[in-house]
XYZ file of C-alpha atoms in Angstrom:
609
model
C -17.702 -23.171 40.132
C -19.121 -22.101 36.784
C -16.752 -21.433 33.920
C -18.240 -17.985 33.549
C -16.591 -16.445 36.604
C -16.963 -15.766 40.299
C -20.267 -14.353 41.454
C -20.590 -10.813 42.741
C -21.897 -10.074 46.204
C -25.322 -9.306 44.709
C -25.503 -12.804 43.228
C -24.905 -11.793 39.623
C -22.402 -13.772 37.583
C -21.482 -10.622 35.670
C -19.107 -7.955 36.846
C -20.065 -4.385 35.937
C -18.594 -3.475 32.556
C -16.414 -0.873 34.272
C -14.861 -3.455 36.612
C -12.334 -4.502 33.977
C -8.848 -3.637 32.849
C -7.383 -4.057 29.375
C -4.167 -5.723 28.240
C -3.012 -6.382 24.691
C -0.218 -6.963 22.208
C -1.299 -4.704 19.290
C -3.020 -7.672 17.693
C -5.713 -8.524 20.195
C -6.695 -7.784 23.781
C -8.031 -9.391 26.933
C -10.399 -7.928 29.506
C -9.400 -8.782 33.085
C -11.998 -8.349 35.811
C -11.275 -6.990 39.261
C -11.938 -10.533 40.490
C -8.949 -11.831 38.508
C -11.011 -13.425 35.720
C -10.240 -12.966 32.040
C -13.722 -12.996 30.525
C -13.003 -11.612 27.065
C -10.191 -12.751 24.784
C -10.163 -13.304 21.024
C -7.240 -15.082 19.419
C -5.313 -14.423 17.237
C -6.737 -10.966 16.480
C -9.375 -8.446 17.537
C -12.120 -9.733 15.261
C -11.474 -13.457 15.743
C -14.058 -15.618 17.529
C -13.771 -15.468 21.299
C -11.841 -18.006 23.350
C -12.928 -16.514 26.659
C -16.326 -14.883 26.296
C -18.019 -15.072 29.685
C -18.723 -11.339 29.556
C -21.371 -12.261 26.952
C -22.546 -15.474 28.608
C -21.441 -16.230 32.157
C -22.323 -19.888 31.933
C -21.239 -20.831 28.414
C -18.761 -18.206 27.240
C -15.558 -19.523 28.826
C -13.049 -17.775 31.078
C -9.621 -17.893 32.721
C -10.097 -17.528 36.464
C -7.144 -16.813 38.744
C -7.792 -15.601 42.273
C -7.161 -16.133 45.959
C -8.899 -19.280 47.197
C -10.014 -17.542 50.390
C -12.181 -14.464 50.947
C -10.255 -11.433 49.745
C -10.748 -7.871 48.621
C -9.106 -6.664 45.434
C -7.651 -3.513 43.959
C -6.516 -3.076 40.373
C -4.095 -0.630 38.770
C -1.671 -0.321 35.886
C 2.067 -0.587 36.400
C 2.954 3.104 35.954
C 3.108 4.345 32.346
C 2.397 0.902 30.872
C -0.415 -1.433 29.835
C 0.713 -4.076 32.351
C -2.217 -4.704 34.679
C -1.873 -5.511 38.390
C -4.716 -7.066 40.417
C -3.933 -7.217 44.152
C -5.656 -9.579 46.573
C -5.892 -8.652 50.267
C -6.803 -11.524 52.624
C -6.522 -12.194 56.348
C -3.312 -14.200 56.035
C -1.550 -12.488 53.167
C -1.362 -10.151 50.202
C -0.609 -11.216 46.644
C -0.894 -9.765 43.170
C -1.545 -11.030 39.662
C 0.429 -9.326 36.921
C -1.311 -9.648 33.546
C 0.337 -8.667 30.271
C 0.924 -9.633 26.665
C 4.582 -9.341 25.619
C 5.453 -7.033 22.725
C 8.922 -7.796 21.447
C 8.991 -5.057 18.837
C 6.836 -3.252 16.272
C 7.092 -6.079 13.744
C 4.106 -7.026 11.644
C 4.328 -10.702 12.615
C 0.852 -12.002 13.306
C 1.265 -15.622 14.356
C 2.855 -15.425 17.795
C 0.552 -14.613 20.705
C 1.341 -14.954 24.369
C -0.679 -14.063 27.435
C 1.220 -14.185 30.743
C -0.302 -14.226 34.220
C 2.256 -13.995 37.020
C 1.194 -14.407 40.667
C 3.466 -13.009 43.374
C 2.883 -13.302 47.129
C 4.135 -10.095 48.726
C 3.120 -10.717 52.348
C 2.175 -13.721 54.444
C 0.715 -16.811 52.801
C -2.105 -17.094 50.308
C -3.736 -20.066 48.539
C -4.748 -19.576 44.911
C -7.028 -21.335 42.491
C -6.896 -21.230 38.687
C -9.518 -22.521 36.271
C -8.771 -22.292 32.562
C -11.971 -22.958 30.624
C -11.703 -21.917 26.962
C -14.784 -22.088 24.754
C -13.659 -21.762 21.164
C -15.537 -20.116 18.295
C -17.876 -18.044 20.462
C -18.565 -21.240 22.428
C -19.646 -23.189 19.333
C -16.559 -25.318 18.614
C -15.875 -28.407 20.741
C -12.308 -28.958 21.851
C -10.149 -31.602 23.477
C -7.829 -31.061 26.410
C -4.820 -33.053 27.478
C -1.998 -32.483 29.957
C 1.485 -33.740 29.161
C 4.961 -32.725 30.348
C 3.530 -29.983 32.545
C 1.626 -28.364 29.673
C -2.051 -28.354 28.790
C -3.001 -28.470 25.124
C -6.445 -27.209 24.115
C -7.292 -28.217 20.537
C -10.301 -27.138 18.484
C -10.959 -27.280 14.758
C -9.669 -23.776 14.015
C -7.402 -22.893 16.934
C -5.141 -24.585 19.453
C -3.685 -23.102 22.635
C -0.937 -24.318 24.937
C -0.961 -23.512 28.648
C 2.332 -23.669 30.517
C 2.413 -23.340 34.294
C 5.111 -23.334 36.955
C 2.709 -25.053 39.403
C 0.956 -28.422 39.002
C -2.099 -28.451 36.718
C -4.800 -31.101 36.300
C -7.204 -31.851 33.506
C -10.848 -31.457 34.507
C -12.792 -32.583 31.453
C -12.453 -29.791 28.912
C -10.887 -27.474 31.479
C -7.664 -27.232 33.438
C -7.551 -26.704 37.191
C -4.726 -25.698 39.523
C -4.659 -25.122 43.277
C -1.486 -23.910 44.936
C -0.226 -21.943 47.915
C 2.356 -19.199 47.823
C 4.457 -17.921 50.709
C 5.948 -14.471 50.934
C 8.388 -13.900 48.060
C 7.190 -16.905 46.047
C 5.563 -16.700 42.644
C 3.771 -18.774 40.022
C 3.459 -18.243 36.282
C 0.819 -19.204 33.726
C 1.501 -18.592 30.033
C -1.055 -19.145 27.292
C 0.373 -19.436 23.772
C -1.187 -19.891 20.386
C -0.070 -23.166 18.816
C 0.229 -23.144 15.058
C 2.509 -24.214 12.244
C 5.762 -22.312 12.248
C 5.524 -21.254 15.897
C 7.643 -23.387 18.216
C 5.963 -24.106 21.580
C 7.703 -22.413 24.481
C 7.848 -22.997 28.188
C 7.663 -20.082 30.584
C 9.916 -20.550 33.608
C 9.977 -17.893 36.300
C 13.139 -16.237 34.975
C 11.696 -15.954 31.462
C 8.494 -14.445 32.826
C 10.554 -11.830 34.642
C 12.388 -10.991 31.418
C 9.132 -10.750 29.470
C 7.682 -8.490 32.159
C 10.692 -6.168 32.066
C 10.690 -6.050 28.257
C 6.955 -5.267 28.126
C 7.296 -2.477 30.690
C 10.224 -1.075 28.724
C 8.247 -1.153 25.472
C 5.298 0.801 26.844
C 7.418 3.366 28.655
C 9.541 3.935 25.586
C 6.429 4.435 23.478
C 4.867 6.872 25.951
C 8.079 8.899 26.197
C 7.271 10.396 22.775
C 4.312 12.289 24.256
C 4.650 16.054 24.237
C 1.743 16.602 26.630
C 2.784 18.324 29.863
C -0.574 19.745 30.905
C -2.741 19.567 34.011
C -4.266 16.179 33.276
C -1.178 14.266 32.257
C -2.110 10.981 33.939
C -5.571 10.653 32.375
C -4.383 11.889 28.986
C -1.547 9.370 28.928
C -3.873 6.561 30.014
C -6.141 7.469 27.104
C -3.163 7.483 24.729
C -2.018 4.070 25.976
C -5.567 2.787 25.468
C -5.740 4.086 21.897
C -2.420 2.399 21.182
C -3.833 -0.900 22.485
C -6.651 -0.587 19.939
C -4.148 -0.484 17.064
C -3.667 -3.580 14.912
C 0.075 -3.450 14.231
C 0.170 -5.750 11.163
C -1.885 -3.254 9.115
C -2.040 0.016 11.076
C -5.817 -0.139 11.432
C -7.410 1.174 14.646
C -10.536 -0.544 15.984
C -13.427 1.457 17.435
C -13.513 -0.829 20.500
C -12.174 -4.327 21.258
C -15.537 -5.866 22.227
C -18.868 -6.745 20.696
C -22.443 -6.507 21.939
C -21.857 -4.880 25.318
C -25.255 -3.202 25.663
C -26.126 0.479 25.473
C -29.112 -0.413 27.658
C -29.163 -3.437 29.984
C -31.670 -5.867 28.521
C -31.979 -3.852 25.307
C -31.213 -4.584 21.671
C -28.654 -1.802 21.023
C -25.742 -4.232 20.953
C -23.156 -3.894 18.174
C -19.796 -5.280 17.077
C -17.144 -2.548 17.207
C -14.036 -4.630 16.422
C -13.494 -2.997 13.048
C -11.813 0.068 11.571
C -14.305 2.917 11.270
C -12.812 5.557 8.981
C -14.253 8.291 11.208
C -13.084 6.870 14.546
C -9.631 5.976 13.270
C -9.171 9.399 11.670
C -10.122 11.104 14.938
C -7.646 8.815 16.740
C -4.930 9.991 14.376
C -5.822 13.597 15.219
C -5.624 12.938 18.980
C -2.330 11.062 18.791
C -0.788 13.662 16.482
C -1.739 16.304 19.045
C 0.397 14.465 21.585
C 3.321 13.918 19.225
C 2.750 10.312 18.145
C 3.387 10.485 14.400
C 4.170 6.783 13.833
C 0.556 5.789 14.450
C -0.638 8.377 11.965
C 1.831 7.097 9.393
C 0.719 3.509 10.040
C -2.931 4.450 9.512
C -2.047 6.216 6.266
C -0.332 2.985 5.293
C -3.518 1.071 6.125
C -5.445 3.325 3.764
C -2.908 2.929 0.956
C -2.457 -0.837 1.264
C -5.876 -2.071 2.333
C -8.508 0.439 1.195
C -9.338 0.467 -2.493
C -11.150 3.580 -3.670
C -14.072 2.760 -5.912
C -15.749 4.970 -8.444
C -19.264 4.112 -7.281
C -21.252 7.313 -7.514
C -23.989 5.994 -5.200
C -22.217 4.634 -2.126
C -19.017 6.597 -2.591
C -15.361 5.662 -2.986
C -15.053 4.787 0.720
C -16.914 2.421 3.014
C -17.627 3.714 6.500
C -15.710 0.800 8.026
C -13.359 -2.026 7.091
C -12.018 -5.162 8.667
C -8.667 -4.792 10.412
C -7.081 -6.356 7.337
C -9.092 -4.167 4.954
C -11.944 -6.637 4.487
C -14.989 -5.028 2.883
C -17.547 -7.700 3.762
C -18.558 -7.744 7.454
C -21.790 -9.766 7.445
C -23.837 -9.263 10.594
C -25.210 -12.303 12.382
C -26.794 -13.014 15.738
C -25.384 -15.634 18.104
C -28.609 -16.935 19.598
C -26.874 -19.460 21.850
C -25.292 -16.681 23.938
C -27.535 -14.891 26.432
C -25.690 -11.562 26.222
C -24.274 -9.436 29.009
C -26.803 -9.490 31.882
C -29.279 -11.059 29.442
C -28.917 -8.284 26.848
C -29.686 -10.046 23.583
C -29.005 -10.333 20.762
C -25.262 -10.900 20.675
C -24.100 -9.712 17.268
C -20.892 -10.273 15.311
C -20.189 -8.450 12.086
C -21.866 -5.128 11.368
C -24.572 -4.430 8.793
C -23.872 -0.693 8.993
C -20.907 -1.338 6.699
C -23.200 -0.633 3.756
C -24.494 2.689 5.031
C -23.790 6.046 3.425
C -22.227 8.400 5.979
C -20.907 11.477 4.262
C -19.135 12.817 7.344
C -16.336 10.243 7.035
C -14.808 12.238 4.185
C -14.358 15.269 6.385
C -12.905 13.252 9.256
C -10.451 11.477 6.966
C -9.302 14.513 4.967
C -8.930 16.546 8.177
C -6.615 13.848 9.578
C -4.604 13.824 6.320
C -4.362 17.627 6.486
C -3.034 17.409 10.071
C -0.636 14.599 9.166
C 0.704 16.722 6.320
C 1.065 19.618 8.774
C 2.476 17.863 11.864
C 3.819 14.600 10.487
C 5.208 14.140 6.985
C 4.145 15.823 3.727
C 1.769 13.529 1.887
C 2.995 11.873 -1.283
C 1.905 12.694 -4.817
C -0.014 9.415 -5.057
C -1.879 10.177 -1.848
C -2.697 13.667 -3.110
C -4.206 12.157 -6.251
C -6.351 9.873 -4.059
C -7.399 12.805 -1.899
C -8.411 14.797 -4.975
C -10.576 11.889 -6.090
C -12.346 11.957 -2.706
C -12.876 15.711 -2.844
C -14.260 15.567 -6.378
C -16.768 12.935 -5.255
C -17.767 15.048 -2.242
C -18.256 18.094 -4.480
C -20.699 16.110 -6.594
C -22.527 14.246 -3.807
C -22.594 16.367 -0.642
C -26.243 17.275 -1.155
C -27.534 13.749 -0.484
C -29.415 12.396 2.520
C -27.467 9.763 4.473
C -27.580 7.691 7.661
C -25.408 10.146 9.615
C -22.701 9.834 12.248
C -24.891 7.873 14.677
C -25.632 5.139 12.113
C -29.352 5.394 12.676
C -31.460 2.642 11.178
C -34.519 4.815 10.639
C -33.845 5.957 7.088
C -31.655 8.565 5.432
C -31.991 12.242 6.300
C -30.275 15.520 5.483
C -28.100 15.596 8.596
C -26.426 18.900 9.442
C -23.344 17.134 10.786
C -22.894 15.272 7.512
C -23.050 18.562 5.589
C -20.644 20.153 8.067
C -18.026 17.459 7.524
C -18.415 17.647 3.743
C -17.535 21.334 4.148
C -14.512 20.259 6.228
C -13.410 17.771 3.551
C -13.296 20.428 0.835
C -11.935 23.226 3.027
C -9.022 21.138 4.397
C -8.109 19.878 0.936
C -7.989 23.475 -0.277
C -5.637 24.331 2.598
C -3.254 21.516 1.641
C -3.321 22.502 -2.038
C -2.618 26.164 -1.321
C 0.042 25.482 1.318
C 1.897 22.940 -0.812
C 1.193 24.479 -4.225
C -0.404 21.223 -5.366
C -2.636 20.990 -8.441
C -6.322 21.312 -7.598
C -9.603 22.550 -9.027
C -9.743 25.335 -6.454
C -12.554 27.406 -8.084
C -14.870 24.382 -8.313
C -13.989 23.256 -4.804
C -14.612 26.742 -3.424
C -17.995 26.905 -5.122
C -19.073 23.614 -3.523
C -17.668 24.567 -0.122
C -19.521 27.870 -0.084
C -22.765 26.246 -1.253
C -22.608 23.865 1.721
C -22.007 26.763 4.108
C -24.991 28.690 2.813
C -27.259 25.656 2.909
C -26.389 24.873 6.539
C -26.968 28.480 7.535
C -30.319 28.565 5.684
C -31.774 25.112 6.388
C -29.810 23.871 9.391
C -30.775 26.805 11.607
C -34.036 26.941 13.553
C -35.259 30.497 14.234
C -37.733 29.088 16.774
C -35.123 27.131 18.768
C -32.364 29.664 18.120
C -30.110 26.709 17.399
C -28.593 24.558 14.703
C -30.559 21.299 14.455
C -29.996 17.618 13.719
C -31.319 17.574 10.168
C -33.248 19.736 7.727
C -37.050 19.830 7.746
C -37.318 19.230 11.495
C -36.457 20.953 14.753
C -34.541 18.295 16.685
C -31.357 19.013 18.598
C -28.259 16.854 18.176
C -24.978 16.997 20.097
C -22.976 16.330 16.924
C -23.279 20.032 16.038
C -20.871 20.655 18.945
C -18.223 20.004 16.294
C -19.107 23.227 14.453
C -16.630 25.520 16.246
C -14.031 22.751 16.540
C -14.173 22.270 12.777
C -13.762 26.046 12.370
C -17.071 26.269 10.515
C -18.362 28.925 12.886
C -16.682 31.200 15.397
C -16.955 29.792 18.948
C -18.334 33.187 20.009
C -20.740 33.700 17.090
C -24.165 34.655 18.514
C -25.853 31.845 16.579
C -23.401 29.364 18.015
C -23.695 30.663 21.591
C -27.480 30.340 21.455
C -27.056 26.804 20.068
C -24.732 25.967 22.954
C -27.342 27.258 25.420
C -30.095 25.217 23.750
C -28.025 22.038 23.877
C -27.219 22.731 27.526
C -30.904 23.061 28.357
C -32.220 20.030 26.450
C -29.434 17.465 26.066
C -27.100 18.084 29.037
C -27.632 16.490 32.436
C -25.074 17.537 35.060
C -22.362 17.921 32.379
C -23.284 14.596 30.719
C -24.577 14.928 27.169
C -27.171 12.851 25.312
C -26.407 12.669 21.597
C -30.105 13.211 20.766
C -33.522 12.350 22.140
C -34.655 9.108 20.429
C -38.255 9.754 21.530
C -38.251 12.957 19.453
C -35.982 11.751 16.643
C -36.753 8.049 16.019
C -33.630 6.085 15.112
C -35.227 2.805 14.105
C -34.428 0.981 17.366
C -36.372 0.179 20.515
C -35.321 1.316 23.950
C -33.333 4.165 25.406
C -29.644 4.820 25.907
C -27.315 6.629 28.257
C -25.379 9.820 27.761
C -22.750 9.657 25.047
C -19.290 10.219 26.482
C -17.659 11.633 23.338
C -20.396 14.300 23.271
C -19.703 15.163 26.911
C -16.057 15.851 26.055
C -17.105 17.787 22.933
C -19.276 19.910 25.230
C -16.254 20.652 27.435
C -14.264 21.775 24.415
C -17.112 23.903 23.048
C -17.461 25.657 26.432
C -13.730 26.284 26.563
C -13.624 27.718 23.047
C -16.572 29.961 23.905
C -14.611 31.398 26.828
C -16.783 29.770 29.507
C -13.722 28.318 31.219
C -15.123 27.755 34.717
C -18.030 25.747 33.280
C -15.698 23.855 30.967
C -13.282 22.891 33.726
C -16.054 21.800 36.077
C -17.690 19.710 33.338
C -14.338 18.109 32.512
C -13.566 17.287 36.145
C -17.042 15.806 36.541
C -16.490 13.617 33.471
C -13.276 12.301 35.003
C -15.282 10.975 37.962
C -17.207 8.710 35.581
C -14.073 6.870 34.434
C -13.531 3.444 35.885
C -10.855 2.750 38.491
C -8.194 2.628 35.754
C -9.262 5.732 33.834
C -11.115 3.786 31.121
C -14.444 4.654 29.504
C -17.094 2.710 27.667
C -19.246 4.331 25.002
C -21.995 5.636 27.274
C -22.865 6.417 30.894
C -26.150 5.210 32.337
C -28.605 6.984 34.614
C -26.840 5.904 37.804
C -23.326 6.493 36.494
C -22.674 2.963 35.196
C -20.601 2.380 32.062
C -22.589 1.078 29.098
C -21.693 -0.074 25.595
C -18.506 -1.499 24.164
C -15.455 -1.054 26.367
C -13.145 0.726 26.228
C -14.181 2.943 23.336
C -11.666 4.822 21.194
C -14.124 7.656 20.481
C -14.361 8.577 24.160
C -10.636 8.494 24.833
C -9.672 10.533 21.781
C -12.264 13.160 22.752
C -10.828 13.270 26.278
C -7.381 13.966 24.840
C -8.673 16.759 22.616
C -10.713 18.353 25.409
C -7.792 18.241 27.864
C -5.387 19.663 25.311
C -7.619 22.576 24.340
C -8.831 23.312 27.870
C -5.190 23.441 28.991
C -4.410 25.972 26.292
C -7.440 28.103 27.157
C -6.615 28.138 30.872
C -3.036 29.210 30.111
């Protein structure tokens, strides 16, 4: 059997992207397939090289297989109100389940200890199981040695060592470890994978300890979720989205990654494959907004701490005081490289790590960030005097530089343009800062800020509006539609019932919406510097729901929202995009999509009454 995983019925070695669940410990995550295989895991943190990476190369990437050793069907679900994942195997002679989780002892900022536990329990009859642990360190570039001693397997590479403890016999098979065992009703087996490093004492994992770790992990997640104030119609999907956003948080710094994977394709076989394991200012700020809406203020405070401790504002008048993204530890250099030895998911090359977009100018990030600070000041804690000084520095820069072309929210690689969305969010940056200053009585250059804010408004109304299309457009000097303008009423730039906005909403519905699914733009009309096509963009589909609701078109909004829910995977998770036949595409799961779901559900609930 190949180290990459069990084959699907159609002969492919790759599961669909959607056929995965997510577990994590607020430092890193693992993707667990419905076949019981862990085929994505980076240790010790989100952006570390992969240990199991078969989702990017089924033959060479490495995996941790654990499944019934007889023909079986599977079903996967989360232990209620937690991020503990259960994969059940149904065979002729028995039923068993694999419980996958990463223990979280507390909210400490310790970064060295990492533990992944896989517990197999036979609940009916008798079932044989087979485990194959085949790590491939450093994105499958670093050789390693494997030895078994005292019931433990030690995998050692140049940069990382892991220890596997099992309650059933294990054998060394070259670089890999193999185990075959049979469980009768009521019996269980445990596998625990720990990081081995200086200062961390190796641990065993007997059955009783695994039970304690399971109970403690369940307790942690349920305690965290109990802070939610959401009691609306879609409580289950909203809470699953909140739990997912929490999993994408890096506890040691408070940063929130855009997604925990790299290079899952936006088009099978295409080149639109990017590394999302970093902290985008925009995405993280929107996450803060969504979590604040639900009552989770600690995450907002942690992200504000990330900004204070790990983001240094520069005085560069060209690129701005902020980068669009940072490493999870605040790193400013994220060099992009291609891993040519990996074939990519379903042959979708290149596989990229790092992200060259880090150097782009995207003016909208200032609006997203200052809006989240405004909401934190309103719903969380009043911002400090030092943070107000930093915010003023950002606003002053925006006042001087808003009238510049940039790469825009979609990080196009086709050259800078005067994007309407970028102008819109510059307006938001200044307007929200003015609100904070007036509400708190804080010192600010209000007349100068107001002058800049109003100039942006007038420019958008004059140059961002197409009389021919009767719609706001993607950028000045062209008549291309873009779903990002759906943010206009949500940002309170325009009334949701303004005639200009309603005609824009109709135009978007006619040209970019397909059965409630929304394309962000048409790359054949607005070249973005990349080959190929892409699917509908899920965050835009949820923005569309919210725009319909705010416009009073509640029946359309509710139907569109319910349709979007049918595109979630079996666990309620979403990738970045949805393909032409309903398949999930792009990095998975994506924070952008889940935070937009939360916002749409919250506002649709309010509108429905």
